[in-house]
mmCIF file of C-alpha atoms and ligand atoms in Angstrom:
data_model
loop_
_atom_site.group_PDB
_atom_site.id
_atom_site.type_symbol
_atom_site.label_atom_id
_atom_site.label_comp_id
_atom_site.label_asym_id
_atom_site.label_seq_id
_atom_site.Cartn_x
_atom_site.Cartn_y
_atom_site.Cartn_z
ATOM 1 C CA UNK A 6 24.197 -126.153 32.180
ATOM 2 C CA UNK A 7 21.694 -126.474 34.242
ATOM 3 C CA UNK A 8 21.022 -129.814 36.565
ATOM 4 C CA UNK A 9 17.646 -129.938 34.860
ATOM 5 C CA UNK A 10 18.824 -131.304 31.270
ATOM 6 C CA UNK A 11 20.914 -133.788 32.481
ATOM 7 C CA UNK A 12 19.026 -135.558 34.068
ATOM 8 C CA UNK A 13 17.934 -136.409 29.829
ATOM 9 C CA UNK A 14 20.411 -135.671 28.509
ATOM 10 C CA UNK A 15 22.424 -138.835 29.502
ATOM 11 C CA UNK A 16 20.178 -141.518 30.117
ATOM 12 C CA UNK A 17 19.491 -140.815 25.641
ATOM 13 C CA UNK A 18 23.733 -141.181 25.462
ATOM 14 C CA UNK A 19 24.039 -143.878 27.458
ATOM 15 C CA UNK A 20 21.174 -145.983 24.863
ATOM 16 C CA UNK A 21 22.360 -144.583 22.515
ATOM 17 C CA UNK A 22 24.359 -145.259 18.927
ATOM 18 C CA UNK A 23 28.872 -144.437 18.967
ATOM 19 C CA UNK A 24 27.341 -141.625 16.292
ATOM 20 C CA UNK A 25 25.370 -140.150 18.436
ATOM 21 C CA UNK A 26 28.132 -140.152 21.125
ATOM 22 C CA UNK A 27 30.620 -138.748 19.169
ATOM 23 C CA UNK A 28 28.129 -136.244 18.275
ATOM 24 C CA UNK A 29 27.665 -135.184 22.048
ATOM 25 C CA UNK A 30 31.059 -135.787 22.701
ATOM 26 C CA UNK A 31 31.570 -132.102 23.907
ATOM 27 C CA UNK A 32 29.225 -132.055 25.581
ATOM 28 C CA UNK A 33 29.741 -134.870 27.809
ATOM 29 C CA UNK A 34 33.203 -133.581 29.209
ATOM 30 C CA UNK A 35 31.087 -130.213 30.230
ATOM 31 C CA UNK A 36 28.206 -132.498 31.188
ATOM 32 C CA UNK A 37 30.876 -134.554 33.706
ATOM 33 C CA UNK A 38 32.609 -131.165 34.669
ATOM 34 C CA UNK A 39 29.413 -129.961 35.978
ATOM 35 C CA UNK A 40 28.403 -132.916 38.402
ATOM 36 C CA UNK A 41 28.224 -134.452 41.577
ATOM 37 C CA UNK A 42 29.037 -137.315 42.437
ATOM 38 C CA UNK A 43 26.042 -138.502 43.759
ATOM 39 C CA UNK A 44 24.089 -136.824 40.228
ATOM 40 C CA UNK A 45 26.367 -139.210 38.063
ATOM 41 C CA UNK A 46 26.184 -142.519 40.132
ATOM 42 C CA UNK A 47 22.201 -141.663 39.549
ATOM 43 C CA UNK A 48 22.663 -141.776 35.845
ATOM 44 C CA UNK A 49 24.198 -145.176 36.388
ATOM 45 C CA UNK A 50 22.869 -148.500 35.589
ATOM 46 C CA UNK A 51 25.994 -151.503 36.989
ATOM 47 C CA UNK A 52 23.417 -154.578 36.307
ATOM 48 C CA UNK A 53 23.031 -152.943 32.241
ATOM 49 C CA UNK A 54 24.961 -154.823 30.229
ATOM 50 C CA UNK A 55 24.222 -152.961 26.907
ATOM 51 C CA UNK A 56 25.246 -149.438 28.360
ATOM 52 C CA UNK A 57 29.280 -150.513 28.343
ATOM 53 C CA UNK A 58 29.067 -151.682 25.030
ATOM 54 C CA UNK A 59 27.331 -148.708 23.958
ATOM 55 C CA UNK A 60 29.242 -146.070 26.106
ATOM 56 C CA UNK A 61 31.883 -145.449 28.348
ATOM 57 C CA UNK A 62 33.493 -148.446 27.563
ATOM 58 C CA UNK A 63 33.868 -146.853 24.171
ATOM 59 C CA UNK A 64 35.750 -143.587 25.559
ATOM 60 C CA UNK A 65 37.748 -145.671 27.607
ATOM 61 C CA UNK A 66 38.700 -148.763 25.668
ATOM 62 C CA UNK A 67 37.419 -151.291 27.460
ATOM 63 C CA UNK A 68 36.069 -151.489 30.761
ATOM 64 C CA UNK A 69 37.249 -154.707 33.339
ATOM 65 C CA UNK A 70 40.200 -154.960 35.279
ATOM 66 C CA UNK A 71 40.433 -158.343 36.920
ATOM 67 C CA UNK A 72 42.402 -157.515 40.317
ATOM 68 C CA UNK A 73 43.858 -157.529 43.858
ATOM 69 C CA UNK A 74 43.325 -154.670 46.000
ATOM 70 C CA UNK A 75 46.453 -154.240 48.334
ATOM 71 C CA UNK A 76 45.634 -152.449 50.808
ATOM 72 C CA UNK A 77 48.727 -150.332 52.491
ATOM 73 C CA UNK A 78 48.017 -151.949 55.825
ATOM 74 C CA UNK A 79 49.161 -155.130 54.605
ATOM 75 C CA UNK A 80 45.882 -157.026 53.645
ATOM 76 C CA UNK A 81 44.453 -157.709 50.653
ATOM 77 C CA UNK A 82 39.875 -157.028 50.531
ATOM 78 C CA UNK A 83 38.034 -160.257 50.785
ATOM 79 C CA UNK A 84 34.717 -160.449 49.973
ATOM 80 C CA UNK A 85 34.022 -163.935 51.111
ATOM 81 C CA UNK A 86 30.840 -166.404 49.859
ATOM 82 C CA UNK A 87 28.290 -164.732 52.314
ATOM 83 C CA UNK A 88 29.449 -161.230 51.047
ATOM 84 C CA UNK A 89 31.726 -160.861 54.335
ATOM 85 C CA UNK A 90 34.179 -158.200 53.967
ATOM 86 C CA UNK A 91 36.754 -158.894 55.463
ATOM 87 C CA UNK A 92 41.164 -158.444 54.799
ATOM 88 C CA UNK A 93 43.033 -161.376 54.379
ATOM 89 C CA UNK A 94 46.485 -162.230 54.769
ATOM 90 C CA UNK A 95 47.059 -164.969 51.532
ATOM 91 C CA UNK A 96 47.921 -164.041 48.141
ATOM 92 C CA UNK A 97 46.865 -166.795 46.685
ATOM 93 C CA UNK A 98 43.085 -166.300 48.135
ATOM 94 C CA UNK A 99 40.422 -167.227 45.509
ATOM 95 C CA UNK A 100 37.914 -164.388 47.660
ATOM 96 C CA UNK A 101 40.338 -161.991 46.710
ATOM 97 C CA UNK A 102 40.080 -161.708 43.261
ATOM 98 C CA UNK A 103 37.973 -158.609 42.226
ATOM 99 C CA UNK A 104 36.929 -157.398 38.990
ATOM 100 C CA UNK A 105 36.864 -154.084 38.984
ATOM 101 C CA UNK A 106 34.473 -152.697 36.663
ATOM 102 C CA UNK A 107 33.771 -149.005 35.178
ATOM 103 C CA UNK A 108 30.638 -147.893 34.902
ATOM 104 C CA UNK A 109 30.835 -144.339 34.484
ATOM 105 C CA UNK A 110 34.226 -141.861 33.942
ATOM 106 C CA UNK A 111 36.047 -142.299 37.378
ATOM 107 C CA UNK A 112 33.604 -144.745 38.414
ATOM 108 C CA UNK A 113 33.923 -147.908 39.172
ATOM 109 C CA UNK A 114 31.538 -150.839 40.650
ATOM 110 C CA UNK A 115 34.130 -153.798 42.883
ATOM 111 C CA UNK A 116 32.741 -157.451 42.430
ATOM 112 C CA UNK A 117 34.231 -160.771 44.252
ATOM 113 C CA UNK A 118 34.765 -163.436 41.017
ATOM 114 C CA UNK A 119 33.977 -166.470 44.062
ATOM 115 C CA UNK A 120 31.700 -164.797 45.629
ATOM 116 C CA UNK A 121 29.835 -163.040 43.298
ATOM 117 C CA UNK A 122 29.254 -160.311 46.107
ATOM 118 C CA UNK A 123 29.216 -156.762 45.033
ATOM 119 C CA UNK A 124 31.466 -154.004 47.455
ATOM 120 C CA UNK A 125 28.721 -151.800 49.020
ATOM 121 C CA UNK A 126 29.040 -148.672 51.228
ATOM 122 C CA UNK A 127 25.462 -148.269 53.007
ATOM 123 C CA UNK A 128 24.539 -144.333 54.107
ATOM 124 C CA UNK A 129 26.095 -145.445 57.634
ATOM 125 C CA UNK A 130 29.438 -145.478 55.753
ATOM 126 C CA UNK A 131 29.103 -148.977 56.817
ATOM 127 C CA UNK A 132 30.532 -151.447 53.668
ATOM 128 C CA UNK A 133 29.387 -154.660 52.718
ATOM 129 C CA UNK A 134 28.736 -157.144 50.450
ATOM 130 C CA UNK A 135 25.372 -156.136 47.726
ATOM 131 C CA UNK A 136 24.812 -159.308 45.377
ATOM 132 C CA UNK A 137 22.132 -156.542 43.273
ATOM 133 C CA UNK A 138 24.890 -153.526 42.305
ATOM 134 C CA UNK A 139 23.076 -150.423 43.346
ATOM 135 C CA UNK A 140 24.206 -147.374 43.883
ATOM 136 C CA UNK A 141 25.406 -148.185 47.232
ATOM 137 C CA UNK A 142 28.571 -150.291 45.136
ATOM 138 C CA UNK A 143 29.100 -147.200 43.347
ATOM 139 C CA UNK A 144 33.079 -145.549 44.378
ATOM 140 C CA UNK A 145 34.761 -142.625 42.791
ATOM 141 C CA UNK A 146 38.522 -144.488 41.842
ATOM 142 C CA UNK A 147 41.506 -141.566 42.238
ATOM 143 C CA UNK A 148 45.123 -142.157 41.472
ATOM 144 C CA UNK A 149 47.126 -140.421 44.315
ATOM 145 C CA UNK A 150 49.925 -139.170 44.238
ATOM 146 C CA UNK A 151 51.857 -142.245 46.232
ATOM 147 C CA UNK A 152 49.951 -144.524 42.735
ATOM 148 C CA UNK A 153 47.990 -145.401 45.457
ATOM 149 C CA UNK A 154 44.684 -145.691 44.805
ATOM 150 C CA UNK A 155 41.016 -144.516 46.530
ATOM 151 C CA UNK A 156 37.752 -145.442 46.497
ATOM 152 C CA UNK A 157 35.250 -143.464 48.148
ATOM 153 C CA UNK A 158 31.950 -144.261 48.324
ATOM 154 C CA UNK A 159 29.924 -142.358 44.699
ATOM 155 C CA UNK A 160 26.749 -142.181 46.406
ATOM 156 C CA UNK A 161 27.267 -141.168 50.253
ATOM 157 C CA UNK A 162 29.153 -138.809 52.212
ATOM 158 C CA UNK A 163 29.849 -137.386 55.715
ATOM 159 C CA UNK A 164 28.841 -133.630 56.422
ATOM 160 C CA UNK A 165 29.946 -133.790 53.487
ATOM 161 C CA UNK A 166 34.016 -135.343 53.239
ATOM 162 C CA UNK A 167 33.912 -138.634 51.245
ATOM 163 C CA UNK A 168 33.833 -142.503 53.022
ATOM 164 C CA UNK A 169 36.587 -144.385 52.123
ATOM 165 C CA UNK A 170 37.010 -148.152 51.125
ATOM 166 C CA UNK A 171 39.714 -149.148 54.309
ATOM 167 C CA UNK A 172 40.708 -151.911 55.478
ATOM 168 C CA UNK A 173 42.420 -151.495 58.719
ATOM 169 C CA UNK A 174 45.928 -152.775 60.584
ATOM 170 C CA UNK A 175 43.606 -155.501 61.974
ATOM 171 C CA UNK A 176 42.090 -155.377 58.138
ATOM 172 C CA UNK A 177 38.681 -155.114 59.231
ATOM 173 C CA UNK A 178 37.113 -151.549 56.795
ATOM 174 C CA UNK A 179 36.058 -149.314 59.199
ATOM 175 C CA UNK A 180 33.274 -146.794 59.489
ATOM 176 C CA UNK A 181 33.004 -145.394 56.204
ATOM 177 C CA UNK A 182 32.473 -141.400 58.172
ATOM 178 C CA UNK A 183 35.750 -142.558 59.823
ATOM 179 C CA UNK A 184 37.379 -142.224 57.136
ATOM 180 C CA UNK A 185 40.073 -139.941 55.585
ATOM 181 C CA UNK A 186 42.049 -139.612 52.077
ATOM 182 C CA UNK A 187 45.146 -140.109 53.836
ATOM 183 C CA UNK A 188 44.630 -142.656 55.520
ATOM 184 C CA UNK A 189 46.828 -145.937 54.830
ATOM 185 C CA UNK A 190 43.761 -148.217 55.558
ATOM 186 C CA UNK A 191 42.508 -145.712 52.601
ATOM 187 C CA UNK A 192 45.779 -146.372 50.045
ATOM 188 C CA UNK A 193 45.236 -149.592 47.789
ATOM 189 C CA UNK A 194 47.483 -151.159 45.243
ATOM 190 C CA UNK A 195 45.470 -152.675 42.149
ATOM 191 C CA UNK A 196 47.829 -156.043 41.319
ATOM 192 C CA UNK A 197 47.312 -157.763 38.788
ATOM 193 C CA UNK A 198 46.389 -161.681 38.560
ATOM 194 C CA UNK A 199 49.627 -163.639 38.273
HETATM 195 C C1 LIG B 28 19.066 -151.292 34.541
HETATM 196 O O1 LIG B 28 19.355 -152.076 34.081
HETATM 197 C C2 LIG B 28 18.206 -153.472 33.796
HETATM 198 C C3 LIG B 28 18.723 -154.536 32.467
HETATM 199 O O2 LIG B 28 18.805 -153.419 31.290
HETATM 200 C C4 LIG B 28 16.674 -152.798 34.061
HETATM 201 O O3 LIG B 28 15.858 -155.024 34.181
HETATM 202 C C5 LIG B 28 16.466 -152.368 34.887
HETATM 203 O O4 LIG B 28 15.516 -152.540 35.232
HETATM 204 C C6 LIG B 28 17.487 -151.156 35.776
HETATM 205 N N1 LIG B 28 17.420 -150.209 36.407
HETATM 206 C C7 LIG B 28 17.059 -149.083 36.543
HETATM 207 C C8 LIG B 28 16.824 -148.447 37.483
HETATM 208 O O5 LIG B 28 17.244 -147.916 35.270
HETATM 209 C C1 LIG B 29 40.438 -171.509 44.102
HETATM 210 O O1 LIG B 29 39.866 -172.117 42.449
HETATM 211 C C2 LIG B 29 40.457 -172.538 42.205
HETATM 212 C C3 LIG B 29 39.802 -172.986 40.563
HETATM 213 O O2 LIG B 29 38.421 -172.912 40.775
HETATM 214 C C4 LIG B 29 40.042 -174.136 43.153
HETATM 215 O O3 LIG B 29 40.952 -175.362 42.410
HETATM 216 C C5 LIG B 29 40.879 -174.093 44.489
HETATM 217 O O4 LIG B 29 40.321 -175.391 44.711
HETATM 218 C C6 LIG B 29 39.946 -172.859 45.029
HETATM 219 N N1 LIG B 29 40.818 -172.585 46.193
HETATM 220 C C7 LIG B 29 39.534 -172.371 47.044
HETATM 221 C C8 LIG B 29 40.727 -171.868 48.172
HETATM 222 O O5 LIG B 29 39.475 -171.890 47.118
HETATM 223 C C1 LIG B 30 24.219 -149.648 57.234
HETATM 224 O O1 LIG B 30 24.850 -150.741 57.907
HETATM 225 C C2 LIG B 30 24.537 -150.908 59.856
HETATM 226 C C3 LIG B 30 24.740 -152.837 58.781
HETATM 227 O O2 LIG B 30 24.285 -153.194 58.199
HETATM 228 C C4 LIG B 30 22.719 -151.374 60.001
HETATM 229 O O3 LIG B 30 23.306 -150.933 61.391
HETATM 230 C C5 LIG B 30 22.918 -149.468 59.520
HETATM 231 O O4 LIG B 30 21.109 -149.381 59.880
HETATM 232 C C6 LIG B 30 23.076 -148.880 58.051
HETATM 233 N N1 LIG B 30 22.492 -147.801 57.485
HETATM 234 C C7 LIG B 30 21.798 -147.490 56.430
HETATM 235 C C8 LIG B 30 21.358 -146.099 56.215
HETATM 236 O O5 LIG B 30 21.166 -148.394 55.500
#
């Protein structure tokens, strides 16, 4: 399928009725297979509530999870009230409660419930908190073989390599270009809130 078709067909899919989507289900899977993460992210408008109820919500069967992300380096991901992203050791810290929202197949936006900031990664691979969600806030969520999840920027890569959300052994996010899928710092368990 040609790329130019995707740029107009996706917005239509996102905003039209369920029937339309069922009708075009086959086309969607084709379209998504053809798309790079960048293209996926470009077509995602994560501030539009309608999109969630009208499209992928339906396909995924519910798309918001409230979790803590516990890194394999033993830190909980936390976004403080000023939007600073850093780990905490405290299991009950309010700022580590995160809303993980599916915004497209395999792509999530992660928001601190208490701080109201989204996790975002800029082009330089810097992890920061963002008040208004844009493409920097879209991450590809993958369950790895060890049952940990990884989160790679859906928008930015460095020399063709993915850049991951990490917390190093000091609980600090690493520069995206230094991250690897294999690093313990990239491995997160999404823990249900008790
Ligand atoms: C995203 O959706 C919101 C709400 O529907 C709208 O106001 C905004 O202009 C949209 N942004 C883009 C980039 O399409
Ligand atoms: C966490 O939230 C609860 C309920 O909103 C509140 O009672 C508590 O004081 C908060 N704790 C911290 C550390 O902010
Ligand atoms: C990413 O964020 C860092 C820290 O705020 C900043 O120094 C850098 O210029 C930013 N990069 C881009 C491309 O915006």
